[in-house]
Amino acid sequence: MAADTNSPLYLHPNDGSYTISVGKLTGAADYKSWRRSMEIALTAKKKIGFVLGTVLRSTYAQDSVKADQWDTCNPMVITWIHACLSDTIKKSVLYVNSARETWVQLEKRFSMSNGSRKYKLNRDLYKLRQNNNPINVYYTSMTSLWEEIDSMNVLPAVTETSAEIRNFAMRTQLLMLTPLPTVESACSMLQQEESQREVLNLSGSKLTLSAMYSRGGAVVHTNSETLESIR
């Protein structure tokens, strides 16, 4: 009988310890993003039920074949989780025998309450500055903070575009637009402005370097034109 590839009990022949590629969990600071990445990876493998507690061994108690398959999948999911933990954290859950219990222990240890986490995220957002970073780097940092804050909202946001635009870019030209552009459009506009500014700065530097003064007079070279004033 052909294997049911859609079953959560199915393991591909190529599945191994490092099949899932997610950055290692190092502590509470990166737990939420780590958990989200793991949820995506486990869902893709149809194994998310092992950590959420919806795929239980007791379900297959009357079917020895499927029970054996569960006994194979459970330690594989544990192995995937271990591969995405720092050495110190991995040692602390090394002897936990179920993927579900491993998941719950990590949740209890590293999950911050929504209130304290949201406070920290809003503080990080308030303190975030572009400094010398390119627009796209600044935009990515700010977007990741917005998205995590949004994920904690119990009620869906009606519209936060205006607030995001003001946070993202206090540029007169943008704030004068009616209606305000989307955040993505604003990012594109600011990247274009940034590129133009870089070109102008480069041109200005070349112009400065090309300005020469001699005893016979001042000679200024501007591209192909030469302006000369004779004493």
CSV table of C-alpha atoms in Angstrom, one decimal:
chain,number,residue,atom,x,y,z
A,1,MET,CA,0.0,0.0,0.0
A,2,ALA,CA,1.3,3.4,-0.9
A,3,ALA,CA,2.4,5.8,1.9
A,4,ASP,CA,0.0,8.6,2.6
A,5,THR,CA,2.3,11.6,2.1
A,6,ASN,CA,-0.4,14.0,3.6
A,7,SER,CA,-0.4,12.2,6.9
A,8,PRO,CA,1.4,13.9,9.9
A,9,LEU,CA,2.9,10.4,10.5
A,10,TYR,CA,4.7,10.4,7.2
A,11,LEU,CA,8.4,10.9,7.1
A,12,HIS,CA,10.2,11.5,3.8
A,13,PRO,CA,13.2,9.2,3.2
A,14,ASN,CA,15.5,12.3,3.1
A,15,ASP,CA,14.3,13.7,6.4
A,16,GLY,CA,17.1,13.8,8.9
A,17,SER,CA,18.4,15.7,11.9
A,18,TYR,CA,19.1,18.9,10.0
A,19,THR,CA,16.2,18.9,7.6
A,20,ILE,CA,14.7,22.0,9.1
A,21,SER,CA,16.9,25.1,8.8
A,22,VAL,CA,16.0,27.7,11.5
A,23,GLY,CA,18.4,29.9,13.4
A,24,LYS,CA,19.2,28.7,16.9
A,25,LEU,CA,17.2,29.9,19.9
A,26,THR,CA,19.5,31.7,22.3
A,27,GLY,CA,17.1,33.2,24.9
A,28,ALA,CA,13.9,35.2,25.5
A,29,ALA,CA,15.0,38.1,23.2
A,30,ASP,CA,14.7,36.0,20.1
A,31,TYR,CA,12.1,33.4,21.2
A,32,LYS,CA,9.1,34.9,19.5
A,33,SER,CA,10.7,35.1,16.1
A,34,TRP,CA,12.3,31.6,16.6
A,35,ARG,CA,8.9,30.1,17.5
A,36,ARG,CA,7.3,31.7,14.4
A,37,SER,CA,10.0,30.3,12.1
A,38,MET,CA,9.7,26.8,13.7
A,39,GLU,CA,5.9,26.9,13.3
A,40,ILE,CA,6.3,27.6,9.6
A,41,ALA,CA,8.9,24.9,9.1
A,42,LEU,CA,6.9,22.3,11.1
A,43,THR,CA,3.7,23.2,9.2
A,44,ALA,CA,5.5,22.7,5.9
A,45,LYS,CA,6.5,19.2,7.2
A,46,LYS,CA,3.0,18.5,8.4
A,47,LYS,CA,4.4,18.0,11.9
A,48,ILE,CA,3.0,21.1,13.7
A,49,GLY,CA,0.4,19.0,15.4
A,50,PHE,CA,3.2,17.2,17.4
A,51,VAL,CA,4.1,20.4,19.2
A,52,LEU,CA,0.6,21.8,19.5
A,53,GLY,CA,-0.7,18.6,21.0
A,54,THR,CA,-3.2,17.8,18.2
A,55,VAL,CA,-1.4,14.7,17.0
A,56,LEU,CA,-1.4,12.5,20.1
A,57,ARG,CA,-0.2,8.9,20.4
A,58,SER,CA,-3.4,8.0,22.2
A,59,THR,CA,-5.3,8.7,19.0
A,60,TYR,CA,-3.5,5.7,17.4
A,61,ALA,CA,-3.7,3.3,20.5
A,62,GLN,CA,-5.8,0.8,18.6
A,63,ASP,CA,-3.6,0.8,15.5
A,64,SER,CA,-0.2,-0.6,16.2
A,65,VAL,CA,1.2,0.4,12.8
A,66,LYS,CA,0.3,4.0,13.2
A,67,ALA,CA,1.4,4.0,16.8
A,68,ASP,CA,4.8,2.8,15.7
A,69,GLN,CA,4.9,5.6,13.1
A,70,TRP,CA,4.1,8.1,15.8
A,71,ASP,CA,6.9,6.7,17.9
A,72,THR,CA,9.2,7.4,14.9
A,73,CYS,CA,8.0,10.9,14.1
A,74,ASN,CA,7.9,12.2,17.7
A,75,PRO,CA,11.7,11.8,18.3
A,76,MET,CA,12.4,13.2,14.8
A,77,VAL,CA,10.5,16.3,15.7
A,78,ILE,CA,12.4,16.5,18.9
A,79,THR,CA,15.6,16.2,17.0
A,80,TRP,CA,14.6,19.1,14.7
A,81,ILE,CA,13.8,21.3,17.7
A,82,HIS,CA,17.2,20.4,19.3
A,83,ALA,CA,19.0,21.3,16.1
A,84,CYS,CA,17.6,24.8,16.4
A,85,LEU,CA,18.6,25.4,20.0
A,86,SER,CA,21.8,26.8,21.5
A,87,ASP,CA,23.9,24.1,23.2
A,88,THR,CA,22.9,25.4,26.7
A,89,ILE,CA,19.2,25.4,26.0
A,90,LYS,CA,19.4,22.0,24.3
A,91,LYS,CA,21.0,20.4,27.4
A,92,SER,CA,18.1,21.7,29.5
A,93,VAL,CA,15.5,19.8,27.5
A,94,LEU,CA,17.6,16.9,26.4
A,95,TYR,CA,15.7,14.3,28.4
A,96,VAL,CA,12.2,15.4,27.6
A,97,ASN,CA,10.5,12.6,25.8
A,98,SER,CA,7.8,14.3,23.8
A,99,ALA,CA,7.9,17.1,21.2
A,100,ARG,CA,4.8,18.6,22.8
A,101,GLU,CA,6.4,18.8,26.3
A,102,THR,CA,9.7,20.2,24.8
A,103,TRP,CA,7.7,22.9,23.1
A,104,VAL,CA,5.7,23.7,26.3
A,105,GLN,CA,8.8,24.0,28.4
A,106,LEU,CA,10.5,26.4,26.0
A,107,GLU,CA,7.3,28.4,25.9
A,108,LYS,CA,7.1,28.7,29.7
A,109,ARG,CA,10.8,29.6,30.0
A,110,PHE,CA,11.2,32.1,27.2
A,111,SER,CA,7.8,33.6,26.4
A,112,MET,CA,7.3,37.1,27.8
A,113,SER,CA,3.9,38.3,28.6
A,114,ASN,CA,2.2,40.3,25.9
A,115,GLY,CA,2.2,43.4,28.0
A,116,SER,CA,5.9,43.4,28.8
A,117,ARG,CA,6.9,42.3,25.3
A,118,LYS,CA,4.7,45.0,23.6
A,119,TYR,CA,6.2,47.6,25.9
A,120,LYS,CA,9.7,46.6,24.9
A,121,LEU,CA,8.8,46.6,21.2
A,122,ASN,CA,7.2,50.0,21.4
A,123,ARG,CA,10.2,51.3,23.2
A,124,ASP,CA,12.5,49.8,20.5
A,125,LEU,CA,10.3,51.4,17.8
A,126,TYR,CA,10.5,54.8,19.6
A,127,LYS,CA,14.3,54.6,19.8
A,128,LEU,CA,14.8,53.3,16.3
A,129,ARG,CA,16.7,55.8,14.1
A,130,GLN,CA,17.9,55.6,10.6
A,131,ASN,CA,21.4,57.0,11.4
A,132,ASN,CA,23.7,56.1,8.5
A,133,ASN,CA,21.8,53.0,7.4
A,134,PRO,CA,20.3,52.8,3.9
A,135,ILE,CA,16.5,53.3,3.7
A,136,ASN,CA,15.9,49.6,3.0
A,137,VAL,CA,17.7,48.5,6.1
A,138,TYR,CA,15.9,51.0,8.2
A,139,TYR,CA,12.6,50.0,6.7
A,140,THR,CA,13.2,46.3,7.3
A,141,SER,CA,14.0,47.0,11.0
A,142,MET,CA,10.9,49.1,11.5
A,143,THR,CA,8.6,46.7,9.6
A,144,SER,CA,9.7,43.7,11.7
A,145,LEU,CA,8.8,45.7,14.9
A,146,TRP,CA,5.4,46.8,13.4
A,147,GLU,CA,4.5,43.2,12.4
A,148,GLU,CA,5.3,41.7,15.8
A,149,ILE,CA,3.3,44.5,17.6
A,150,ASP,CA,0.4,43.9,15.2
A,151,SER,CA,0.5,40.1,15.9
A,152,MET,CA,-0.2,40.9,19.6
A,153,ASN,CA,-3.2,43.0,19.0
A,154,VAL,CA,-6.4,41.3,20.1
A,155,LEU,CA,-8.5,43.4,17.8
A,156,PRO,CA,-7.6,44.0,14.1
A,157,ALA,CA,-6.2,47.4,13.4
A,158,VAL,CA,-8.6,49.7,11.5
A,159,THR,CA,-5.8,51.6,9.8
A,160,GLU,CA,-2.3,52.3,11.0
A,161,THR,CA,-0.8,53.4,7.7
A,162,SER,CA,-0.8,57.1,8.8
A,163,ALA,CA,1.0,56.4,12.0
A,164,GLU,CA,3.5,54.1,10.3
A,165,ILE,CA,4.2,56.7,7.6
A,166,ARG,CA,4.9,59.3,10.3
A,167,ASN,CA,7.1,57.0,12.2
A,168,PHE,CA,8.9,55.8,9.1
A,169,ALA,CA,9.6,59.1,7.4
A,170,MET,CA,9.1,62.6,8.7
A,171,ARG,CA,9.6,64.0,5.2
A,172,THR,CA,7.7,67.2,4.3
A,173,GLN,CA,7.1,66.0,0.7
A,174,LEU,CA,5.5,62.7,2.0
A,175,LEU,CA,3.4,64.2,4.7
A,176,MET,CA,1.9,66.8,2.2
A,177,LEU,CA,0.6,64.0,-0.1
A,178,THR,CA,-3.1,63.4,-0.1
A,179,PRO,CA,-4.0,60.7,0.5
A,180,LEU,CA,-0.9,59.5,2.3
A,181,PRO,CA,1.0,56.8,0.4
A,182,THR,CA,1.3,53.2,1.6
A,183,VAL,CA,4.4,52.4,3.7
A,184,GLU,CA,5.7,50.4,0.7
A,185,SER,CA,5.3,53.3,-1.6
A,186,ALA,CA,6.9,55.7,0.9
A,187,CYS,CA,9.9,53.3,1.1
A,188,SER,CA,10.2,53.3,-2.7
A,189,MET,CA,10.1,57.1,-2.8
A,190,LEU,CA,12.6,57.5,0.0
A,191,GLN,CA,15.0,55.1,-1.7
A,192,GLN,CA,14.7,57.1,-4.9
A,193,GLU,CA,15.4,60.3,-2.9
A,194,GLU,CA,18.4,58.6,-1.2
A,195,SER,CA,19.8,57.5,-4.6
A,196,GLN,CA,19.4,61.0,-6.0
A,197,ARG,CA,21.1,62.5,-3.0
A,198,GLU,CA,24.0,60.2,-3.3
A,199,VAL,CA,24.4,61.2,-7.0
A,200,LEU,CA,24.2,64.9,-6.1
A,201,ASN,CA,26.8,64.4,-3.3
A,202,LEU,CA,29.1,62.6,-5.7
A,203,SER,CA,28.7,65.3,-8.4
A,204,GLY,CA,29.3,68.0,-5.7
A,205,SER,CA,32.5,66.3,-4.7
A,206,LYS,CA,33.8,66.1,-8.3
A,207,LEU,CA,33.0,69.8,-8.8
A,208,THR,CA,34.9,70.8,-5.7
A,209,LEU,CA,37.9,68.7,-6.7
A,210,SER,CA,37.8,70.3,-10.2
A,211,ALA,CA,38.0,73.9,-8.9
A,212,MET,CA,41.5,75.2,-9.2
A,213,TYR,CA,43.2,78.5,-8.5
A,214,SER,CA,46.4,79.7,-10.1
A,215,ARG,CA,48.4,82.9,-10.1
A,216,GLY,CA,47.2,83.5,-13.7
A,217,GLY,CA,43.5,83.3,-12.6
A,218,ALA,CA,40.8,81.1,-11.3
A,219,VAL,CA,39.8,78.2,-13.6
A,220,VAL,CA,36.7,76.1,-12.9
A,221,HIS,CA,36.0,72.9,-14.8
A,222,THR,CA,32.3,71.9,-15.0
A,223,ASN,CA,32.0,68.7,-17.0
A,224,SER,CA,32.8,69.6,-20.6
A,225,GLU,CA,32.6,73.4,-20.0
A,226,THR,CA,35.5,75.5,-18.8
A,227,LEU,CA,34.9,78.9,-17.3
A,228,GLU,CA,38.0,81.1,-17.1
A,229,SER,CA,38.3,84.5,-15.5
A,230,ILE,CA,41.5,86.4,-16.4
A,231,ARG,CA,43.0,88.7,-13.9
